[in-house]
Amino acid sequence: MTELSKSELRRSLRTARKAHVESLPDHIRGLLFHRPPAPLLARIPQEAVIGVYHAGPWEAPAAAYARFFHEAGHPIALPHFSAPDAPMTFRRHSDPYGQDDLEVGPFGVLQPSAEAEALVPEILFVPLVGFTPALARLGQGGGHYDRWLAEHPPLLAIGLAWDAQACDALPTEPHDVPLDAVVTPTRIYGLT
């Protein structure tokens, strides 16, 4: 059996992820990723800056985590791009209950405005297309998170994923930064 290229693997995993999410009843989907699990919370310092992402329709949602940490007094940061070829930075998301402080960025994703306070997350929740139990991550393909993680190693980098995104193995390259943990609706990988 031939190995899939990263782009073929992304396409296959996105299809599986979409089918998985569509198979979940709405009332169940609303309960998942509602609150970070206790073993993860035990590792997060008080008032640490929390970086999350604005999830696409089939990605594991991070909005409830943003609200949870905001209520607990943590500053919340979302990725920000000034242009498609600019490095990813993070800026304060002041209203995780709404989107009044967000605007559409160069990739069509909601992000804080350029005037929002620049922050460096100490705890970073990362979107992904696929992951392994050994905490390798396959992202969207732009390398934004790998570059950011290499330049700003947080205390914890945690992937949020659906169980259908788990892979036995993924092709990795020297610049790929492994995660510290991955949280799915049924388990936590890592945090040993």
Short mmCIF file of C-alpha atoms in Angstrom, two decimals:
data_model
loop_
_atom_site.label_atom_id
_atom_site.label_comp_id
_atom_site.label_asym_id
_atom_site.label_seq_id
_atom_site.Cartn_x
_atom_site.Cartn_y
_atom_site.Cartn_z
CA MET A 1 0.00 0.00 0.00
CA THR A 2 1.41 3.39 -0.98
CA GLU A 3 1.62 6.16 1.56
CA LEU A 4 -0.61 9.16 1.00
CA SER A 5 0.95 12.56 0.45
CA LYS A 6 0.23 15.18 3.10
CA SER A 7 -2.30 16.87 0.81
CA GLU A 8 -4.06 13.56 0.06
CA LEU A 9 -4.07 12.73 3.77
CA ARG A 10 -5.53 16.16 4.59
CA ARG A 11 -8.28 15.65 2.03
CA SER A 12 -9.11 12.19 3.40
CA LEU A 13 -9.08 13.36 7.03
CA ARG A 14 -11.22 16.40 6.27
CA THR A 15 -13.80 14.15 4.61
CA ALA A 16 -13.81 11.80 7.63
CA ARG A 17 -14.01 14.73 10.05
CA LYS A 18 -16.97 16.26 8.20
CA ALA A 19 -18.83 12.93 8.07
CA HIS A 20 -18.19 12.40 11.80
CA VAL A 21 -19.46 15.87 12.78
CA GLU A 22 -22.53 15.57 10.54
CA SER A 23 -23.39 12.23 12.17
CA LEU A 24 -23.62 13.83 15.64
CA PRO A 25 -27.06 15.02 16.75
CA ASP A 26 -27.13 18.79 17.36
CA HIS A 27 -27.95 18.37 21.06
CA ILE A 28 -24.89 16.11 21.54
CA ARG A 29 -22.58 18.35 19.52
CA GLY A 30 -23.55 21.26 21.80
CA LEU A 31 -22.39 19.35 24.88
CA LEU A 32 -18.95 18.44 23.54
CA PHE A 33 -15.91 20.63 24.24
CA HIS A 34 -18.05 22.51 26.77
CA ARG A 35 -15.43 22.64 29.54
CA PRO A 36 -11.72 21.74 29.60
CA PRO A 37 -11.09 18.42 31.38
CA ALA A 38 -9.84 18.55 34.99
CA PRO A 39 -6.38 17.01 34.29
CA LEU A 40 -5.77 19.79 31.80
CA LEU A 41 -7.06 22.53 34.11
CA ALA A 42 -4.69 21.33 36.83
CA ARG A 43 -1.75 22.23 34.52
CA ILE A 44 -2.86 25.78 33.68
CA PRO A 45 -1.54 28.62 35.86
CA GLN A 46 -3.96 31.27 37.11
CA GLU A 47 -4.22 34.25 34.79
CA ALA A 48 -2.15 32.58 32.02
CA VAL A 49 -2.88 34.02 28.58
CA ILE A 50 -5.01 31.46 26.71
CA GLY A 51 -4.77 31.23 22.94
CA VAL A 52 -7.69 29.65 21.11
CA TYR A 53 -8.91 29.67 17.52
CA HIS A 54 -12.13 30.58 15.74
CA ALA A 55 -13.24 27.13 14.54
CA GLY A 56 -14.45 26.37 11.06
CA PRO A 57 -17.67 24.38 10.61
CA TRP A 58 -16.06 20.93 10.96
CA GLU A 59 -13.22 21.73 13.37
CA ALA A 60 -13.44 20.90 17.06
CA PRO A 61 -15.04 24.00 18.59
CA ALA A 62 -12.97 26.19 20.91
CA ALA A 63 -15.55 28.89 21.72
CA ALA A 64 -16.80 27.29 24.96
CA TYR A 65 -13.19 26.95 26.17
CA ALA A 66 -12.67 30.67 25.41
CA ARG A 67 -15.76 31.56 27.47
CA PHE A 68 -14.72 29.22 30.31
CA PHE A 69 -11.23 30.72 30.60
CA HIS A 70 -12.54 34.28 30.19
CA GLU A 71 -14.90 33.71 33.13
CA ALA A 72 -11.97 32.36 35.14
CA GLY A 73 -10.07 35.62 34.60
CA HIS A 74 -7.68 34.58 31.82
CA PRO A 75 -6.88 36.94 28.93
CA ILE A 76 -8.06 35.32 25.67
CA ALA A 77 -6.12 35.64 22.41
CA LEU A 78 -7.02 34.65 18.84
CA PRO A 79 -4.74 34.36 15.81
CA HIS A 80 -4.34 37.49 13.73
CA PHE A 81 -2.91 37.91 10.23
CA SER A 82 -2.20 41.36 8.79
CA ALA A 83 -1.86 39.82 5.30
CA PRO A 84 -1.87 36.30 3.78
CA ASP A 85 1.95 36.21 3.74
CA ALA A 86 2.39 37.80 7.20
CA PRO A 87 3.37 35.72 10.23
CA MET A 88 0.61 34.68 12.61
CA THR A 89 0.37 36.78 15.75
CA PHE A 90 -2.18 36.74 18.56
CA ARG A 91 -4.40 39.59 19.68
CA ARG A 92 -6.84 39.99 22.57
CA HIS A 93 -10.37 38.64 22.07
CA SER A 94 -12.29 40.76 24.54
CA ASP A 95 -15.77 39.31 24.00
CA PRO A 96 -15.86 35.51 23.77
CA TYR A 97 -19.67 35.69 24.09
CA GLY A 98 -19.95 37.62 20.85
CA GLN A 99 -18.04 38.65 17.79
CA ASP A 100 -18.23 42.43 18.14
CA ASP A 101 -14.46 42.70 18.49
CA LEU A 102 -13.74 40.47 15.47
CA GLU A 103 -13.39 41.14 11.76
CA VAL A 104 -12.80 38.94 8.74
CA GLY A 105 -9.08 38.35 8.16
CA PRO A 106 -7.19 37.61 4.94
CA PHE A 107 -8.04 33.88 5.11
CA GLY A 108 -11.78 34.52 5.56
CA VAL A 109 -11.64 33.65 9.28
CA LEU A 110 -12.82 35.97 12.04
CA GLN A 111 -9.94 37.56 13.95
CA PRO A 112 -9.38 40.49 16.33
CA SER A 113 -8.76 43.86 14.71
CA ALA A 114 -5.24 45.18 14.19
CA GLU A 115 -5.92 47.66 17.02
CA ALA A 116 -6.52 44.87 19.58
CA GLU A 117 -3.78 44.34 22.16
CA ALA A 118 -1.02 41.96 21.02
CA LEU A 119 -0.66 38.97 23.37
CA VAL A 120 1.59 35.91 23.53
CA PRO A 121 -0.37 32.85 24.68
CA GLU A 122 1.16 30.79 27.46
CA ILE A 123 -1.41 28.04 26.86
CA LEU A 124 -2.35 27.45 23.23
CA PHE A 125 -5.26 25.42 21.91
CA VAL A 126 -4.47 24.38 18.36
CA PRO A 127 -6.76 23.29 15.51
CA LEU A 128 -5.71 20.29 13.48
CA VAL A 129 -6.67 18.01 10.61
CA GLY A 130 -5.14 14.85 12.09
CA PHE A 131 -3.11 13.70 15.08
CA THR A 132 -1.41 10.59 16.46
CA PRO A 133 -1.47 9.21 20.01
CA ALA A 134 2.23 10.20 20.10
CA LEU A 135 1.03 13.83 19.65
CA ALA A 136 2.15 14.49 16.09
CA ARG A 137 -0.14 17.00 14.38
CA LEU A 138 -1.19 17.48 10.79
CA GLY A 139 -2.38 21.05 10.30
CA GLN A 140 -4.02 22.88 7.43
CA GLY A 141 -0.76 23.01 5.48
CA GLY A 142 0.26 26.66 5.87
CA GLY A 143 2.77 26.00 8.67
CA HIS A 144 1.52 29.00 10.66
CA TYR A 145 1.19 27.14 13.97
CA ASP A 146 4.47 25.22 13.56
CA ARG A 147 6.36 28.48 12.96
CA TRP A 148 4.62 30.21 15.86
CA LEU A 149 5.24 27.28 18.24
CA ALA A 150 8.92 27.13 17.26
CA GLU A 151 9.35 30.85 17.94
CA HIS A 152 7.14 31.09 21.07
CA PRO A 153 7.14 27.77 22.92
CA PRO A 154 4.11 27.95 25.23
CA LEU A 155 3.79 26.16 28.56
CA LEU A 156 1.30 23.84 26.84
CA ALA A 157 0.20 23.36 23.24
CA ILE A 158 -3.04 21.36 23.16
CA GLY A 159 -4.84 20.13 20.10
CA LEU A 160 -8.64 19.93 20.05
CA ALA A 161 -9.96 17.20 17.78
CA TRP A 162 -12.77 14.81 17.03
CA ASP A 163 -12.00 11.15 17.66
CA ALA A 164 -12.29 10.50 13.91
CA GLN A 165 -9.13 12.58 13.39
CA ALA A 166 -6.85 10.10 15.20
CA CYS A 167 -4.25 8.41 12.99
CA ASP A 168 -1.83 5.60 13.73
CA ALA A 169 0.98 7.56 12.05
CA LEU A 170 1.47 10.81 10.17
CA PRO A 171 4.26 11.97 7.89
CA THR A 172 6.36 14.44 9.85
CA GLU A 173 9.15 16.80 8.93
CA PRO A 174 11.86 18.36 11.11
CA HIS A 175 9.93 21.66 11.40
CA ASP A 176 6.73 19.96 12.67
CA VAL A 177 6.25 20.77 16.35
CA PRO A 178 4.57 18.03 18.43
CA LEU A 179 1.78 18.91 20.82
CA ASP A 180 1.79 18.44 24.59
CA ALA A 181 -1.72 16.98 24.55
CA VAL A 182 -4.77 16.37 22.39
CA VAL A 183 -8.29 16.52 23.81
CA THR A 184 -11.13 14.68 22.05
CA PRO A 185 -14.71 14.14 23.25
CA THR A 186 -13.71 10.73 24.67
CA ARG A 187 -10.13 11.05 25.91
CA ILE A 188 -7.00 13.04 26.58
CA TYR A 189 -3.77 12.07 24.85
CA GLY A 190 -0.60 13.20 26.61
CA LEU A 191 -0.38 15.13 29.88
CA THR A 192 1.51 12.32 31.55
#
